Coordinates of C-alpha atoms in Angstrom, one line a residue:
M1 CA 10.5 24.5 28.5
I2 CA 10.9 29.0 28.9
E3 CA 10.0 30.2 33.0
P4 CA 8.4 32.4 33.4
A5 CA 9.7 35.7 33.8
V6 CA 7.5 36.9 36.9
S7 CA 5.4 35.1 39.1
A8 CA 1.9 35.0 39.6
A9 CA 2.0 36.9 42.5
E10 CA 3.5 39.7 40.8
L11 CA 1.4 39.5 37.8
E12 CA -1.2 41.0 40.9
L13 CA 0.7 44.1 41.3
D14 CA -0.4 45.5 38.1
S15 CA -4.1 45.4 38.6
E16 CA -5.1 48.0 36.0
I17 CA -3.6 46.3 33.1
V18 CA -6.8 43.7 31.6
L19 CA -5.3 41.4 29.2
C20 CA -7.6 40.5 26.7
S21 CA -7.3 37.4 24.1
K22 CA -10.9 38.5 22.0
I23 CA -10.3 40.3 19.1
T24 CA -14.0 41.7 17.4
V25 CA -15.9 42.2 13.9
E26 CA -18.9 44.9 13.7
L27 CA -19.9 45.8 10.4
V28 CA -21.9 49.3 11.0
D29 CA -22.4 50.2 7.9
H30 CA -23.0 48.6 4.1
R31 CA -24.9 49.1 0.6
A32 CA -24.2 45.9 -0.7
D33 CA -26.4 42.8 -3.0
D34 CA -25.9 40.9 -5.3
I35 CA -28.6 43.2 -7.8
G36 CA -25.9 45.6 -7.7
V37 CA -23.2 43.3 -8.8
V38 CA -25.8 42.4 -11.7
R39 CA -26.9 45.9 -12.9
A40 CA -22.9 47.2 -12.9
A41 CA -22.6 44.4 -14.9
R42 CA -25.7 44.6 -17.5
V43 CA -25.1 48.3 -18.0
S44 CA -22.7 47.6 -20.4
T45 CA -25.5 46.2 -23.0
A46 CA -28.6 47.3 -21.6
G47 CA -27.5 51.2 -20.7
E48 CA -29.8 53.1 -18.1
R49 CA -32.3 50.5 -18.3
A50 CA -29.7 48.0 -16.0
H51 CA -31.4 50.0 -13.2
R52 CA -34.2 49.0 -13.5
E53 CA -34.1 45.3 -14.3
E54 CA -35.9 43.0 -11.9
R55 CA -33.1 39.1 -12.6
G56 CA -33.7 36.5 -10.4
D57 CA -31.6 34.6 -9.0
G58 CA -30.6 31.6 -11.7
Y59 CA -30.4 35.0 -13.9
A60 CA -27.5 36.7 -11.3
A61 CA -26.0 33.9 -10.0
G62 CA -24.4 32.3 -14.0
L63 CA -23.4 36.3 -14.4
I64 CA -21.7 36.4 -11.3
D65 CA -20.6 33.1 -11.8
Y66 CA -19.2 34.5 -15.5
L67 CA -17.5 38.1 -13.9
M68 CA -16.2 36.1 -11.5
R69 CA -14.2 33.2 -13.7
S70 CA -13.7 35.8 -16.4
R71 CA -12.0 38.3 -13.5
H72 CA -14.1 41.5 -14.6
G73 CA -13.7 42.8 -11.8
S74 CA -15.2 46.0 -11.6
P75 CA -18.9 45.6 -11.4
F76 CA -17.9 44.5 -8.1
E77 CA -16.7 47.9 -7.2
H78 CA -20.4 49.2 -6.9
N79 CA -20.9 49.1 -3.1
Y80 CA -19.4 49.6 0.9
L81 CA -19.2 47.8 3.7
T82 CA -17.9 49.2 7.1
F83 CA -16.0 47.1 10.0
L84 CA -15.9 49.1 13.4
V85 CA -12.7 46.8 14.4
H86 CA -11.4 46.1 17.7
A87 CA -7.8 45.0 17.7
P88 CA -4.2 44.3 18.4
I89 CA -2.0 47.4 17.4
F90 CA -0.1 45.1 15.1
T91 CA -3.7 43.3 13.8
V92 CA -4.9 46.9 12.6
R93 CA -1.2 47.3 10.5
H94 CA -2.0 44.4 8.8
L95 CA -4.7 45.5 8.0
M96 CA -3.5 48.5 6.6
R97 CA -1.2 46.9 4.4
H98 CA -4.7 46.3 1.8
R99 CA -4.2 49.8 0.5
I100 CA -7.5 50.4 -1.4
W101 CA -9.3 50.2 1.6
S102 CA -10.2 53.9 4.1
F103 CA -9.5 53.9 6.8
N104 CA -9.8 55.9 10.6
E105 CA -8.0 54.7 13.9
E106 CA -8.8 56.0 17.2
S107 CA -5.7 58.5 17.8
A108 CA -3.3 58.1 21.4
R109 CA -2.6 61.7 20.2
Y110 CA -5.7 62.8 20.5
R111 CA -7.1 60.6 23.8
E112 CA -5.4 58.5 26.5
M113 CA -5.4 54.9 25.7
N114 CA -7.2 52.7 27.6
P115 CA -4.8 49.7 29.5
V116 CA -6.4 46.8 27.5
F117 CA -3.4 44.8 25.6
Y118 CA -3.2 41.5 23.5
V119 CA -2.2 38.3 25.0
P120 CA -3.1 34.8 23.0
D121 CA -5.6 32.0 24.8
T122 CA -5.6 28.7 25.0
D123 CA -6.9 28.0 21.6
R124 CA -3.5 29.8 19.5
L125 CA -0.8 27.8 18.8
L126 CA 3.0 29.7 19.6
R127 CA 5.3 28.3 18.0
Q128 CA 6.1 28.2 14.1
E129 CA 8.3 24.9 11.7
G130 CA 9.6 26.0 8.7
K131 CA 11.3 28.1 6.8
P132 CA 10.1 31.4 6.8
G133 CA 7.1 31.7 4.0
H134 CA 7.0 28.1 4.3
Y135 CA 5.7 27.1 7.5
D136 CA 3.7 25.6 10.0
Y137 CA 2.0 26.6 13.5
V138 CA 2.1 23.8 15.9
A139 CA 1.6 24.2 18.9
G140 CA 3.7 24.6 22.0
A141 CA 6.0 23.1 24.8
P142 CA 4.0 23.3 28.3
G143 CA 4.3 26.5 29.7
D144 CA 4.7 28.6 27.2
L145 CA 1.9 30.0 27.0
E146 CA 1.7 31.1 30.8
S147 CA 5.8 31.8 29.8
V148 CA 4.6 34.3 27.4
Q149 CA 1.6 35.5 29.2
S150 CA 4.0 36.3 32.6
S151 CA 6.6 38.4 30.2
A152 CA 3.3 40.2 28.6
K153 CA 2.3 41.1 31.7
L154 CA 5.7 42.3 33.0
V155 CA 5.9 44.7 29.5
Y156 CA 2.8 46.0 29.9
G157 CA 2.4 46.7 33.3
A158 CA 5.9 49.0 33.1
A159 CA 5.2 50.4 29.8
Y160 CA 1.5 51.9 31.0
R161 CA 3.2 53.2 34.1
E162 CA 5.8 55.3 31.9
Y163 CA 3.2 56.0 29.6
T164 CA 1.0 57.7 32.5
R165 CA 3.9 59.1 34.6
M166 CA 5.2 61.2 31.5
L167 CA 0.9 62.2 30.8
D168 CA 1.0 62.8 34.5
G169 CA 4.0 64.8 34.6
G170 CA 2.2 67.0 31.2
I171 CA 4.3 65.7 28.6
A172 CA 2.2 65.8 25.4
R173 CA 0.4 62.6 24.4
E174 CA 1.8 62.3 21.3
I175 CA 5.6 62.0 22.9
A176 CA 4.1 59.8 25.3
R177 CA 2.4 57.0 23.4
M178 CA 6.1 55.7 21.9
V179 CA 6.2 53.4 25.2
L180 CA 3.2 51.4 24.3
P181 CA 3.6 48.0 22.4
V182 CA 1.8 46.9 19.3
A183 CA 0.0 44.9 21.6
T184 CA -2.5 46.9 22.9
Y185 CA -6.0 47.4 21.7
S186 CA -6.7 50.1 19.3
A187 CA -10.7 50.3 17.7
V188 CA -10.8 51.4 13.5
Y189 CA -13.3 51.9 11.1
A190 CA -12.4 50.0 7.4
T191 CA -14.5 49.8 4.3
C192 CA -13.8 48.7 1.8
N193 CA -16.2 46.7 -2.1
A194 CA -16.8 43.4 -2.5
R195 CA -14.0 43.5 -5.0
A196 CA -11.5 44.8 -2.2
L197 CA -12.5 42.4 0.5
M198 CA -12.6 39.2 -1.6
H199 CA -8.5 40.7 -2.4
F200 CA -8.3 40.6 1.5
L201 CA -9.2 37.4 2.5
G202 CA -7.7 35.6 -0.5
L203 CA -4.4 36.4 1.6
R204 CA -5.9 36.8 5.0
T205 CA -7.8 33.2 5.5
K206 CA -5.9 29.9 5.3
R207 CA -7.8 27.8 3.3
A208 CA -6.6 24.3 1.0
D209 CA -9.2 25.1 -1.2
A210 CA -7.8 27.9 -2.2
A211 CA -5.8 28.5 -6.2
Y212 CA -3.6 30.8 -3.9
P213 CA -3.4 29.1 -0.5
S214 CA -2.1 31.5 2.4
S215 CA -0.7 31.3 6.2
P216 CA -2.1 34.5 7.7
Q217 CA -0.9 35.1 11.1
R218 CA -3.9 34.0 13.2
E219 CA -5.2 36.9 14.3
I220 CA -5.7 39.3 11.0
E221 CA -7.3 35.9 10.3
L222 CA -9.8 36.6 12.8
V223 CA -10.4 39.9 11.4
A224 CA -11.4 38.4 8.3
E225 CA -13.3 34.8 9.3
G226 CA -16.0 37.7 11.5
M227 CA -15.9 39.9 8.3
E228 CA -16.1 37.7 5.8
A229 CA -19.8 36.0 7.5
E230 CA -20.7 39.9 6.6
F231 CA -20.1 39.2 3.6
A232 CA -21.9 35.7 3.2
R233 CA -24.5 37.0 4.4
L234 CA -25.3 41.0 2.2
M235 CA -24.0 38.7 -0.7
P236 CA -24.3 35.0 -1.1
L237 CA -24.4 34.8 -4.6
T238 CA -21.3 36.9 -4.7
H239 CA -19.0 34.8 -1.8
A240 CA -20.5 31.5 -3.4
A241 CA -18.4 32.6 -6.7
F242 CA -15.8 33.5 -4.9
E243 CA -15.6 30.8 -3.1
K244 CA -16.3 28.3 -6.7
F245 CA -13.0 30.0 -8.4
G246 CA -10.4 29.1 -5.5
R247 CA -11.4 32.3 -3.1
V248 CA -9.6 34.8 -6.1
S249 CA -10.4 38.2 -6.6
P250 CA -11.6 39.0 -9.9

């Protein structure tokens, strides 16, 4: 057991600091459906007539399965989904590793950041066992969560006090922001097409039935799960084919 860095009484000293475990994903705009995939694929053989064709779900499901199985990916690119993500900066950085996406993030250069910082909740597995790339997350020992939360509170409080002290003294926001931790919450608009989203989901979710199982950090997996729920709702045939063929982007 690790002893807490500060006592409960000391934690109360930084009442302006907000500790948060919630990561949110909101679909704010989209143009995405299964028929768009079918029409994009059909233009190869039907030409301009493809845009006016009406095809039933049976035909659409068969064609989408074929495209997914054969790794014909471009028909899945003629759509978009835009999400608003509110998450700690370290999770936003994981998201931004996916370079085909488009991003616009809250800027600490142009606005004063709110004192909202991430801490894990009681469901978060706190320890890892095994080698890098081949490890499992396991539950923490008694007292681990309290230790993490108290240490975080201590550091976040000190960082935000120095941040506001510099701002109050006239230091530019773009300089003062350097003391803020990566656990500071940020907001980001993230836009992708279905093909890019499937690639993201294949890497950022842990599924035993995936062709290439991944072990993402839990915080970015929460983002992925929120996005996948909207993807499945808007493009159920495409999502079903993605699941059927091993959760691999075509």
